[in-house]
PDB file of C-alpha atoms in Angstrom:
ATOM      1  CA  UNK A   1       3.206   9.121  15.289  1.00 78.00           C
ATOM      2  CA  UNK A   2       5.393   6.201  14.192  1.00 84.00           C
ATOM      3  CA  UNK A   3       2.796   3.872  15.159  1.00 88.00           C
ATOM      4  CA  UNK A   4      -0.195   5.311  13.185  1.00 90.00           C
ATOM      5  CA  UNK A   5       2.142   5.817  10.354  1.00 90.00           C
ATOM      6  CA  UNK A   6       2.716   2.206   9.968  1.00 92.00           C
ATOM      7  CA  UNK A   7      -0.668   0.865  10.678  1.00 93.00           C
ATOM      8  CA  UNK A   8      -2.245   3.464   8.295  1.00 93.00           C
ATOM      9  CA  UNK A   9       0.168   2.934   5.515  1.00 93.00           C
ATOM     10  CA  UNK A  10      -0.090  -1.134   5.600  1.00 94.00           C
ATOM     11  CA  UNK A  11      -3.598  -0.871   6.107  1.00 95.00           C
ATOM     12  CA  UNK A  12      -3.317   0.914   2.970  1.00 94.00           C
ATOM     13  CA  UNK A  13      -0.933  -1.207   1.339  1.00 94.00           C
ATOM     14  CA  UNK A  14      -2.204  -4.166   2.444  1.00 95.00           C
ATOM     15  CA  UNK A  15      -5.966  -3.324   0.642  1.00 94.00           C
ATOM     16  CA  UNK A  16      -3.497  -2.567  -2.782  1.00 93.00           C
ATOM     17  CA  UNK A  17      -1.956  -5.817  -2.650  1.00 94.00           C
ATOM     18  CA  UNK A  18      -5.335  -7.909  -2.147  1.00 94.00           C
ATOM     19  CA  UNK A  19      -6.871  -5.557  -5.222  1.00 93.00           C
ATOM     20  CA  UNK A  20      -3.533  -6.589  -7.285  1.00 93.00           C
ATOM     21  CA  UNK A  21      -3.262 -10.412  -6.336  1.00 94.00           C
ATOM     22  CA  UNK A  22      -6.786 -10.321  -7.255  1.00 93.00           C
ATOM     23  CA  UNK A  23      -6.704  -8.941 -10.767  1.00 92.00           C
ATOM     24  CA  UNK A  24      -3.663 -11.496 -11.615  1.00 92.00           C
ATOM     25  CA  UNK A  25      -5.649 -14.548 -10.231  1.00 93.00           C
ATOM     26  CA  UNK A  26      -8.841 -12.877 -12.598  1.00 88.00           C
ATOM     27  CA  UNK A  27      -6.993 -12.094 -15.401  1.00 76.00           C
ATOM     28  CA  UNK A  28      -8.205 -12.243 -18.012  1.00 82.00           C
ATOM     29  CA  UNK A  29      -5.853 -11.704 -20.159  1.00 84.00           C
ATOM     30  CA  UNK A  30      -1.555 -12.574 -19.873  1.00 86.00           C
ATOM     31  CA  UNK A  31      -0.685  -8.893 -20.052  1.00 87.00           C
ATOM     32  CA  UNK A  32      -3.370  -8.002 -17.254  1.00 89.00           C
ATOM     33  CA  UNK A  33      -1.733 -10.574 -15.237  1.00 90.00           C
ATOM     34  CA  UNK A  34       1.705  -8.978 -15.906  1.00 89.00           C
ATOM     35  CA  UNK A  35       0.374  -5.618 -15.469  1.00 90.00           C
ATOM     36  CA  UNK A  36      -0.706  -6.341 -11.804  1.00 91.00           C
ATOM     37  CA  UNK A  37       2.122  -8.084 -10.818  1.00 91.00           C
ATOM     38  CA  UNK A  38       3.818  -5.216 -11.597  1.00 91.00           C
ATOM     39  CA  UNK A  39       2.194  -3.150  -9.520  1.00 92.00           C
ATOM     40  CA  UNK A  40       2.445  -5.847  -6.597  1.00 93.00           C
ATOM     41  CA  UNK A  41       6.285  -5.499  -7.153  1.00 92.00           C
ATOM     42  CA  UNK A  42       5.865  -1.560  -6.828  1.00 91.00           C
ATOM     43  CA  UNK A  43       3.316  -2.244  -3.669  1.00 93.00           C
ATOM     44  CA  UNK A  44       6.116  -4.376  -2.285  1.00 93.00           C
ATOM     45  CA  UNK A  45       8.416  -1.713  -3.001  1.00 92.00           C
ATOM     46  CA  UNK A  46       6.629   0.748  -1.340  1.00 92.00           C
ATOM     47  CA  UNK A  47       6.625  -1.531   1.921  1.00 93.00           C
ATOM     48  CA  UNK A  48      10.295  -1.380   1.745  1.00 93.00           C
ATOM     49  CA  UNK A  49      10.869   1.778   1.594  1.00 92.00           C
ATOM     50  CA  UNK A  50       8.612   2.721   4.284  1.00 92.00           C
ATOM     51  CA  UNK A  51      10.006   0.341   6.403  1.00 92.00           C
ATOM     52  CA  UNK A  52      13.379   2.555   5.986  1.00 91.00           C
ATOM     53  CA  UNK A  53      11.926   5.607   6.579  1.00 90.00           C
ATOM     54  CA  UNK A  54      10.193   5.270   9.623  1.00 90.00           C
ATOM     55  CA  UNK A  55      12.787   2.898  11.072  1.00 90.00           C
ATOM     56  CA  UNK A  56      15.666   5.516   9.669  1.00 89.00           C
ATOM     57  CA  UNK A  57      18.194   2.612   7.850  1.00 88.00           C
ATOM     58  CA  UNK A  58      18.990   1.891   4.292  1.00 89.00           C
ATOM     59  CA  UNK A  59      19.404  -1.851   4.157  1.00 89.00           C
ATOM     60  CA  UNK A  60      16.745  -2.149   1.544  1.00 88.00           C
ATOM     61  CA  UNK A  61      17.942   0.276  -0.796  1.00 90.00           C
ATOM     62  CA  UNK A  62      19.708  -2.049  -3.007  1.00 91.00           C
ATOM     63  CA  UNK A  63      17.001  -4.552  -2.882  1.00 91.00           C
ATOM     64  CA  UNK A  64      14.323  -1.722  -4.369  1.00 90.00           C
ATOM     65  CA  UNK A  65      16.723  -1.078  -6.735  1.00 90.00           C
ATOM     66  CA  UNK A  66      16.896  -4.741  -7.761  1.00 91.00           C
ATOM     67  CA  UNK A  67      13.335  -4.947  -7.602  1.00 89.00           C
ATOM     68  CA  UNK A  68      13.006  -2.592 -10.352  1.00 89.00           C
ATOM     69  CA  UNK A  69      15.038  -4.562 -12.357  1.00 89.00           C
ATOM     70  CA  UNK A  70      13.483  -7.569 -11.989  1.00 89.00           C
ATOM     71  CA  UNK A  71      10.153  -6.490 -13.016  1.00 88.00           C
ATOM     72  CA  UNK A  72      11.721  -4.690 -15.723  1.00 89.00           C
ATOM     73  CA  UNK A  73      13.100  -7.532 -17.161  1.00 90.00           C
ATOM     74  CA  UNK A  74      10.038  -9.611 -16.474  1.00 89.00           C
ATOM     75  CA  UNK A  75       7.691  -7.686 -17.924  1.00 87.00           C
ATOM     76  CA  UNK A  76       9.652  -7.059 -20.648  1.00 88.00           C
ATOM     77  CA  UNK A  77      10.068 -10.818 -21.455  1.00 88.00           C
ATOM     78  CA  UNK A  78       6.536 -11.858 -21.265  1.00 86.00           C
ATOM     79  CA  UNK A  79       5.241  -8.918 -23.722  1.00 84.00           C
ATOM     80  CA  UNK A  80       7.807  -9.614 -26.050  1.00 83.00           C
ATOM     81  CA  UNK A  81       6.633 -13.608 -26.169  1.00 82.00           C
ATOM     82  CA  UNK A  82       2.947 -12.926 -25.935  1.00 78.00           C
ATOM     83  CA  UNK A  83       1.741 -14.744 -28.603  1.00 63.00           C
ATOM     84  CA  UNK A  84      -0.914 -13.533 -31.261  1.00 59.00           C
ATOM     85  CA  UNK A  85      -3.961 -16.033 -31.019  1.00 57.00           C
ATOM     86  CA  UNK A  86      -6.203 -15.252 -33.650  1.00 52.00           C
ATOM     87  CA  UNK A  87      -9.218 -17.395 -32.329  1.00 50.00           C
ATOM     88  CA  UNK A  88      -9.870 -15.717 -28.922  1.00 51.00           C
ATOM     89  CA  UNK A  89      -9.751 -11.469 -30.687  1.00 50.00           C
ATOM     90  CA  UNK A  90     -10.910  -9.089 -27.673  1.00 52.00           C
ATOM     91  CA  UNK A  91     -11.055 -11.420 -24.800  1.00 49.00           C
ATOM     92  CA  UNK A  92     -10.101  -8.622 -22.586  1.00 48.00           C
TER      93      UNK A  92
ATOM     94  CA  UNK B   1      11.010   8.657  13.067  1.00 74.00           C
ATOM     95  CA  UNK B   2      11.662  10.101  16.576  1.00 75.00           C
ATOM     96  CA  UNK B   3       9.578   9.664  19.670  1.00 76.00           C
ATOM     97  CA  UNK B   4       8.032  12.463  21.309  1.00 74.00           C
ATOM     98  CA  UNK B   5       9.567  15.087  18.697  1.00 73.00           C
ATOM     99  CA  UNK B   6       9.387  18.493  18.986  1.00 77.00           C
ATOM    100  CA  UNK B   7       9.816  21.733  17.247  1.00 81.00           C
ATOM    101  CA  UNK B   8      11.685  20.931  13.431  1.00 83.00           C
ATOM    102  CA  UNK B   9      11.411  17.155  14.320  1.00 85.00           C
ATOM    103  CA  UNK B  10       7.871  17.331  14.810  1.00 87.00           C
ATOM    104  CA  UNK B  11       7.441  19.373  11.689  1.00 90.00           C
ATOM    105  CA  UNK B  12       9.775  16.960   9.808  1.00 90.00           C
ATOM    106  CA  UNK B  13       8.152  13.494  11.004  1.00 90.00           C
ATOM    107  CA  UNK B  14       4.803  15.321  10.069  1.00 91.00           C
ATOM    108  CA  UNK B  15       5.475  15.523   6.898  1.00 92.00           C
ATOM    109  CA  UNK B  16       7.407  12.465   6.414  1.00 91.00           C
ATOM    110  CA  UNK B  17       3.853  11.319   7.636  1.00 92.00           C
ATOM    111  CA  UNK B  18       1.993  13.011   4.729  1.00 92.00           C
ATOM    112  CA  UNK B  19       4.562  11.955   2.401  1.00 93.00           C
ATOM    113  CA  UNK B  20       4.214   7.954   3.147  1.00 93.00           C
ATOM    114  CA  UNK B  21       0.652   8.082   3.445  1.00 93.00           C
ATOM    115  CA  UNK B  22       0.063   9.774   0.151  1.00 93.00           C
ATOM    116  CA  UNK B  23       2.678   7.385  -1.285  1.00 92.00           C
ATOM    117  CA  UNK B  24       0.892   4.421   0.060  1.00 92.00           C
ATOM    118  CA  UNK B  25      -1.996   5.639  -1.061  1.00 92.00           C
ATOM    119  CA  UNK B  26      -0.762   5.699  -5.008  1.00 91.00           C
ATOM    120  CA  UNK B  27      -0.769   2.130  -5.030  1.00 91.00           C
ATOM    121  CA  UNK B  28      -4.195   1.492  -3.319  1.00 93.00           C
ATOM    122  CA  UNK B  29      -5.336   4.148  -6.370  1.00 92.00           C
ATOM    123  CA  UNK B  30      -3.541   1.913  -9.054  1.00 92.00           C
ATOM    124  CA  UNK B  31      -5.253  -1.278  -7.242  1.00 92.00           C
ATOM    125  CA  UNK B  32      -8.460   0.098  -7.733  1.00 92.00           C
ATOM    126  CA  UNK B  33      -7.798   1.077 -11.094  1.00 91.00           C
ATOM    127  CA  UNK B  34      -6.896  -2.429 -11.834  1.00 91.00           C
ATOM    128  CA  UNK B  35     -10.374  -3.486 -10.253  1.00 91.00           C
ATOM    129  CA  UNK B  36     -12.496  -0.844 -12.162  1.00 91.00           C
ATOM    130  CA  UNK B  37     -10.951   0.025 -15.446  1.00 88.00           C
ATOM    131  CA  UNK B  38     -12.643  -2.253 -18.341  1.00 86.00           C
ATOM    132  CA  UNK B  39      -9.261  -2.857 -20.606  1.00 85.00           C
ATOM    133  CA  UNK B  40      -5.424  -3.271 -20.754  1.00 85.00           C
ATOM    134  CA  UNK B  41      -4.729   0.511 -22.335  1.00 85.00           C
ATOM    135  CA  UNK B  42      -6.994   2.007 -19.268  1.00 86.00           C
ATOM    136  CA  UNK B  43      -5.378  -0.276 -16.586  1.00 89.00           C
ATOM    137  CA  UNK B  44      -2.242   0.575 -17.876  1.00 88.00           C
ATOM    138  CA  UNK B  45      -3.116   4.165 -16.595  1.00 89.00           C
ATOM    139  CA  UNK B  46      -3.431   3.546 -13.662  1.00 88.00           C
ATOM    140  CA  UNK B  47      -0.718   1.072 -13.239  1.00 87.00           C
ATOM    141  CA  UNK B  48       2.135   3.641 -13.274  1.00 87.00           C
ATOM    142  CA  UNK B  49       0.840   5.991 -10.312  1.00 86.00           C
ATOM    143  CA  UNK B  50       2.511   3.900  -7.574  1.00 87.00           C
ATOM    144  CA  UNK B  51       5.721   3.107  -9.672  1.00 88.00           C
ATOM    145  CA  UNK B  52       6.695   6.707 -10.589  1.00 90.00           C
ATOM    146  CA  UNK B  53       4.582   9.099  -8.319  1.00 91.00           C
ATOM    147  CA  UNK B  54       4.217   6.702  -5.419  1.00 91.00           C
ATOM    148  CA  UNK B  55       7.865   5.695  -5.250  1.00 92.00           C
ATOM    149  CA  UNK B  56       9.125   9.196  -5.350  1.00 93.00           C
ATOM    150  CA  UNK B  57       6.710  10.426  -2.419  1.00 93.00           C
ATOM    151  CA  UNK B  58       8.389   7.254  -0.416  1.00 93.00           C
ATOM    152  CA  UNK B  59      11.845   8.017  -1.241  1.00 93.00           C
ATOM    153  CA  UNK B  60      11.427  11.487  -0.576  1.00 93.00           C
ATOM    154  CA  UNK B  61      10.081  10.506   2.769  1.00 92.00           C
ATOM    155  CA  UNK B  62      13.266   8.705   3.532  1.00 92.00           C
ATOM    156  CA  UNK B  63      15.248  11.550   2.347  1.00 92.00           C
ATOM    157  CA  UNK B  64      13.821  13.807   4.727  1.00 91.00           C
ATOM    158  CA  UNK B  65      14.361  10.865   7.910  1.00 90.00           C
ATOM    159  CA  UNK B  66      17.907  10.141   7.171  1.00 88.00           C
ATOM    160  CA  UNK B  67      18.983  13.912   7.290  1.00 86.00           C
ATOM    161  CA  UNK B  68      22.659  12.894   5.238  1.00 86.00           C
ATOM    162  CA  UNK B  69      22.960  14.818   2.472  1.00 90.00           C
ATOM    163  CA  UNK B  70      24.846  12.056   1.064  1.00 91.00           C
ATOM    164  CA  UNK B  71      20.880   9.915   0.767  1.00 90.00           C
ATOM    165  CA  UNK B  72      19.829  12.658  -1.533  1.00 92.00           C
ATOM    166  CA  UNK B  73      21.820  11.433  -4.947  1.00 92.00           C
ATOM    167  CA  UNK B  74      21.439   7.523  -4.027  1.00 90.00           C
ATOM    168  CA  UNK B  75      17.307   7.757  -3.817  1.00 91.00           C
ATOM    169  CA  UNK B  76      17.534  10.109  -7.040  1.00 92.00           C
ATOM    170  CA  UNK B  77      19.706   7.144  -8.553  1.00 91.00           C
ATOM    171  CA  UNK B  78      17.127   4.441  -7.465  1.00 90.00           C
ATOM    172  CA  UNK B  79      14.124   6.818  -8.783  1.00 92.00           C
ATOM    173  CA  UNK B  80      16.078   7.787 -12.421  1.00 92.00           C
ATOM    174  CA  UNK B  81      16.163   3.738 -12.781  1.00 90.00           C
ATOM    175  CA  UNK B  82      12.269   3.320 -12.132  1.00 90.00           C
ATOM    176  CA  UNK B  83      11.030   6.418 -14.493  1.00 91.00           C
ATOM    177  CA  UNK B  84      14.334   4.730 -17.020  1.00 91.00           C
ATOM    178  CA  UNK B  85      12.476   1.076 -16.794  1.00 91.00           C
ATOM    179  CA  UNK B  86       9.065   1.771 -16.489  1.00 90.00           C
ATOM    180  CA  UNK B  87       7.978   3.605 -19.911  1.00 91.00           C
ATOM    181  CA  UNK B  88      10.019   0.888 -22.146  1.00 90.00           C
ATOM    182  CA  UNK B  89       8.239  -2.149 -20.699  1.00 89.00           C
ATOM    183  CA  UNK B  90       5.071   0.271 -20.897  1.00 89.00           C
ATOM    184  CA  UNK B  91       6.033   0.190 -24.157  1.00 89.00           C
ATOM    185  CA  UNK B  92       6.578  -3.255 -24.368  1.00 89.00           C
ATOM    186  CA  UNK B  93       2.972  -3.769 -22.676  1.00 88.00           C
ATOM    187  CA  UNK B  94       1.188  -1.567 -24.449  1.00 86.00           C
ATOM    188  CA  UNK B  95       2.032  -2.631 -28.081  1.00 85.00           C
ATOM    189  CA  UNK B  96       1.570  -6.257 -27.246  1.00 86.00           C
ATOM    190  CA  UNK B  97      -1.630  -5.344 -26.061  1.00 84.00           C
ATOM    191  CA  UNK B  98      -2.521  -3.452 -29.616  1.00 83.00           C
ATOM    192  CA  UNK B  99      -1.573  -6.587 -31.574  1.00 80.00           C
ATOM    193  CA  UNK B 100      -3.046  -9.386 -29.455  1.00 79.00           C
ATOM    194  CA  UNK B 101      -6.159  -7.178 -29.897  1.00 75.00           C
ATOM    195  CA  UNK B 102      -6.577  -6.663 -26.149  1.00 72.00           C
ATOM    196  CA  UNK B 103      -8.239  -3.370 -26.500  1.00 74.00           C
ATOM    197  CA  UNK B 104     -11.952  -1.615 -27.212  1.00 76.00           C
ATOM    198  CA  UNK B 105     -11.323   0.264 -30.154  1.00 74.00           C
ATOM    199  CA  UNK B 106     -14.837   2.214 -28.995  1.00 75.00           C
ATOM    200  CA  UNK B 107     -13.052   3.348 -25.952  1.00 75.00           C
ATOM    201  CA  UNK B 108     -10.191   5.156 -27.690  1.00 77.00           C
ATOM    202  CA  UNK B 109     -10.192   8.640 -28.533  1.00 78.00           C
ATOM    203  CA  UNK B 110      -7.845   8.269 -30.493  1.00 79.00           C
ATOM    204  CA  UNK B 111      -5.982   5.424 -32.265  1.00 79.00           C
ATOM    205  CA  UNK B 112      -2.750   7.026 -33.814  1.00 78.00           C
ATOM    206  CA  UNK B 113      -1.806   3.411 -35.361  1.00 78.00           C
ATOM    207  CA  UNK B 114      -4.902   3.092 -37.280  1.00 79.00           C
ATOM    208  CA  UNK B 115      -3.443   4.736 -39.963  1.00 80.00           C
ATOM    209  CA  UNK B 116      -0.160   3.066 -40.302  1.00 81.00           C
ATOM    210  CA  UNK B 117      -1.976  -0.662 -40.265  1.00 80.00           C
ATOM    211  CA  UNK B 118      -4.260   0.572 -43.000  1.00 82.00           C
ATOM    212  CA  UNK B 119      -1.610   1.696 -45.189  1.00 85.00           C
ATOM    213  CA  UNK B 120       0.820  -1.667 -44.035  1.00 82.00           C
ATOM    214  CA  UNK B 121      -2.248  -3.283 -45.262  1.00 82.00           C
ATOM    215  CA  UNK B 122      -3.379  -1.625 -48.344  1.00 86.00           C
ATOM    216  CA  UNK B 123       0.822  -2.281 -49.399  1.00 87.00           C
ATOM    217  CA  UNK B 124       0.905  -5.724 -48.753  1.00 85.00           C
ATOM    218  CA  UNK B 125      -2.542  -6.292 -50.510  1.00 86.00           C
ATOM    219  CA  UNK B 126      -0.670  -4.362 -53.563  1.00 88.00           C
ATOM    220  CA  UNK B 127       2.503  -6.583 -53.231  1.00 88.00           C
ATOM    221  CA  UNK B 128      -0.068  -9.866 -52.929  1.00 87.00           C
ATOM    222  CA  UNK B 129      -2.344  -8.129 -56.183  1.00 88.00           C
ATOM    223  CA  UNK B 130       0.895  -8.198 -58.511  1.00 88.00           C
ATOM    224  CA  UNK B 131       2.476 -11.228 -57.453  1.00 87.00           C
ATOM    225  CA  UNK B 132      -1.078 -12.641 -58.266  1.00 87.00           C
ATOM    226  CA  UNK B 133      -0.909 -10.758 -61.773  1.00 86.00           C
ATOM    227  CA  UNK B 134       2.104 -12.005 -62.654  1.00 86.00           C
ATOM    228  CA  UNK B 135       1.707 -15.753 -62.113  1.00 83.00           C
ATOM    229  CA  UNK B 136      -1.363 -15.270 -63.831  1.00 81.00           C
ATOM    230  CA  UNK B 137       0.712 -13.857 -66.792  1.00 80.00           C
ATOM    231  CA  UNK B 138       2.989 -17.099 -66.550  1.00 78.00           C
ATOM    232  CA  UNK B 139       0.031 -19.593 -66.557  1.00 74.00           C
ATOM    233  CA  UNK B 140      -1.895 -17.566 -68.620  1.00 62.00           C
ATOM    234  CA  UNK B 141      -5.377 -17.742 -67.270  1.00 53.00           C
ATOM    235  CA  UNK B 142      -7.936 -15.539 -67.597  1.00 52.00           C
ATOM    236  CA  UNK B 143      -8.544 -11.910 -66.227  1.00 51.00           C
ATOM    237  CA  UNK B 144     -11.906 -12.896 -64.298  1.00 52.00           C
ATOM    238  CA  UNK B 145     -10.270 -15.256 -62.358  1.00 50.00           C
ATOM    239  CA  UNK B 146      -7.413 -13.110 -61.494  1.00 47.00           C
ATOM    240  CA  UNK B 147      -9.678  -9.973 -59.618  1.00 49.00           C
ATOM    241  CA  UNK B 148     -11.649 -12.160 -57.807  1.00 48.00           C
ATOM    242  CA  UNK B 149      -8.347 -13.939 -55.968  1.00 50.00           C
ATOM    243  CA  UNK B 150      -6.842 -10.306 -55.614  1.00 48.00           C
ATOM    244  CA  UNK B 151     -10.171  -8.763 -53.890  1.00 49.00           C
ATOM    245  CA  UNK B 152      -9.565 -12.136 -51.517  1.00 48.00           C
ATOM    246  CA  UNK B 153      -5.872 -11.243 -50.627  1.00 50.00           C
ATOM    247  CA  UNK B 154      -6.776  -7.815 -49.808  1.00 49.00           C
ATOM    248  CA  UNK B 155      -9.250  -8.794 -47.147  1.00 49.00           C
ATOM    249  CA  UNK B 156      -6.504 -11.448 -45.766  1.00 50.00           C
ATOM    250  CA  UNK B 157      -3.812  -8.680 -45.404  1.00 48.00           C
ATOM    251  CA  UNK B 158      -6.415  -6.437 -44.222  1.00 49.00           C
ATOM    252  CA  UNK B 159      -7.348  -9.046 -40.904  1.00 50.00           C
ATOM    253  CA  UNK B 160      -3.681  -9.477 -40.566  1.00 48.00           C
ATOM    254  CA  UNK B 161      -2.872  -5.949 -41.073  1.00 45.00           C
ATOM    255  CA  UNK B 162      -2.300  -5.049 -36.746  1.00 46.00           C
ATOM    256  CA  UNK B 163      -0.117  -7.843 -36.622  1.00 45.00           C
ATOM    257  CA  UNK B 164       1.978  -6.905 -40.004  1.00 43.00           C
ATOM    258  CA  UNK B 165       2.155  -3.419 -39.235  1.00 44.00           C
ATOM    259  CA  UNK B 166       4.143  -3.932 -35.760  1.00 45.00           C
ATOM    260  CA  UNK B 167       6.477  -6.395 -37.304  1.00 45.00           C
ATOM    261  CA  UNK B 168       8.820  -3.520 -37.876  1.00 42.00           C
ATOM    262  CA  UNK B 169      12.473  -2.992 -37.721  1.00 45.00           C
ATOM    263  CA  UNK B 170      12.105  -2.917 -33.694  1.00 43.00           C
ATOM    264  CA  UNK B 171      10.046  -5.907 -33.332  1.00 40.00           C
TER     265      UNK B 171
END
């Protein structure tokens, strides 16, 4: 049960991640690259915490929770700074 | 998860089995919604599943392995944060998406900011009209001259008029 558990869910996990890295190497645009990092940092999270529930611990508890705030705060900062180029309009 | 469970155990690691699975399978759902969707507001979509649904199906998984009642406050904690962090740099996302532009207006069913940029625009195209007036007064040139530049700054604040519009007290 444990077994199949993890292979199925990083199977899973792992085909996630490859769509996500993929759309941030793509793009096209900043804010599609920020939006699928995002979700790489709520894959990752997900890895985590499936790590502690089949293996019954909470070591990475604090480090989801840090997680969050990181790509809070990152995605935050890059919105705020994208800048407004006229020239390329609808590039998405 | 225990070996060779039986009884509650085996009833508990099953679903702790559903729960991870779905949960992992949230985020292969936002990947391909990444893949397929053709713009920012639609990928956007999509992008949430794994960071609010997905995370709560894992942490509820872990809830149900650690069997403290003590876990059950600490995962809602780390969840609250998520659905606390998520929306405002949706937020964030999402508007600098509307005023870089990175959108297909066609696609929207509706665009609830349409109206405010018009009227941003049709103000500052007012403000522009009687500054122009009252130079002209000053210099005193004639009234032909003066439309024609006015029509011209109304089409300016018009192009501009996304961008204005969002510059607002929160920007």
């Amino acid at each position: 049960m444990k077994d199949i558990v993890l292979i199925v869910t990083a199977v899973i996990l792992s085909l996630a991640a490859a769509g996500a890295i993929y759309r941030i190497a793509v793009g096209p645009s900043l804010l599609d690259r920020v939006l699928a990092s995002d979700v790489l940092l709520a894959i990752l999270g997900a890895a985590l915490a499936i790590d502690m529930a089949v293996n019954r611990h909470l070591n990475n508890l604090v480090l989801l929770v840090a997680l969050t705030l990181i790509g809070f705060v990152g995605s935050v900062t890059v919105a705020r700074f994208v800048a407004d180029r006229r020239g390329q309009v609808n590039d998405s | 998860m225990t070996p060779n469970a039986t009884g509650a155990d085996a009833v508990i690691d099953a679903v702790t089995a559903v729960l991870l699975i779905v949960g992992a399978l949230m985020s292969l759902g936002a990947a391909i919604g990444l893949l397929r969707f053709p713009d920012l507001m639609s990928r956007m979509h999509a992008a949430t599943k794994p960071q609010v649904l997905g995370l709560f199906l894992v942490l509820a998984a872990i809830g149900l392995q650690m069997r403290e009642w003590w876990v059950w406050p600490i995962l809602a904690v780390a969840w609250i944060f998520q659905l606390l962090t998520v929306p405002v740099s949706a937020h964030m996302v999402g508007r600098a998406g509307y005023r870089t532009k990175h959108l297909h207006p066609e696609l929207l069913s509706i665009d609830e900011l349409e109206a405010v940029v018009v009227r941003a625009a049709g103000q500052r195209a007012a403000e522009k009209a009687q500054e122009a007036a009252s130079e002209m007064r000053h210099t005193g040139s004639t009234r032909d001259d003066g439309s024609a530049r006015e029509s011209g700054n109304a089409r300016d604040a018009r192009d501009s008029g996304s961008a204005g519009a969002n510059d607002g007290p929160s920007a």
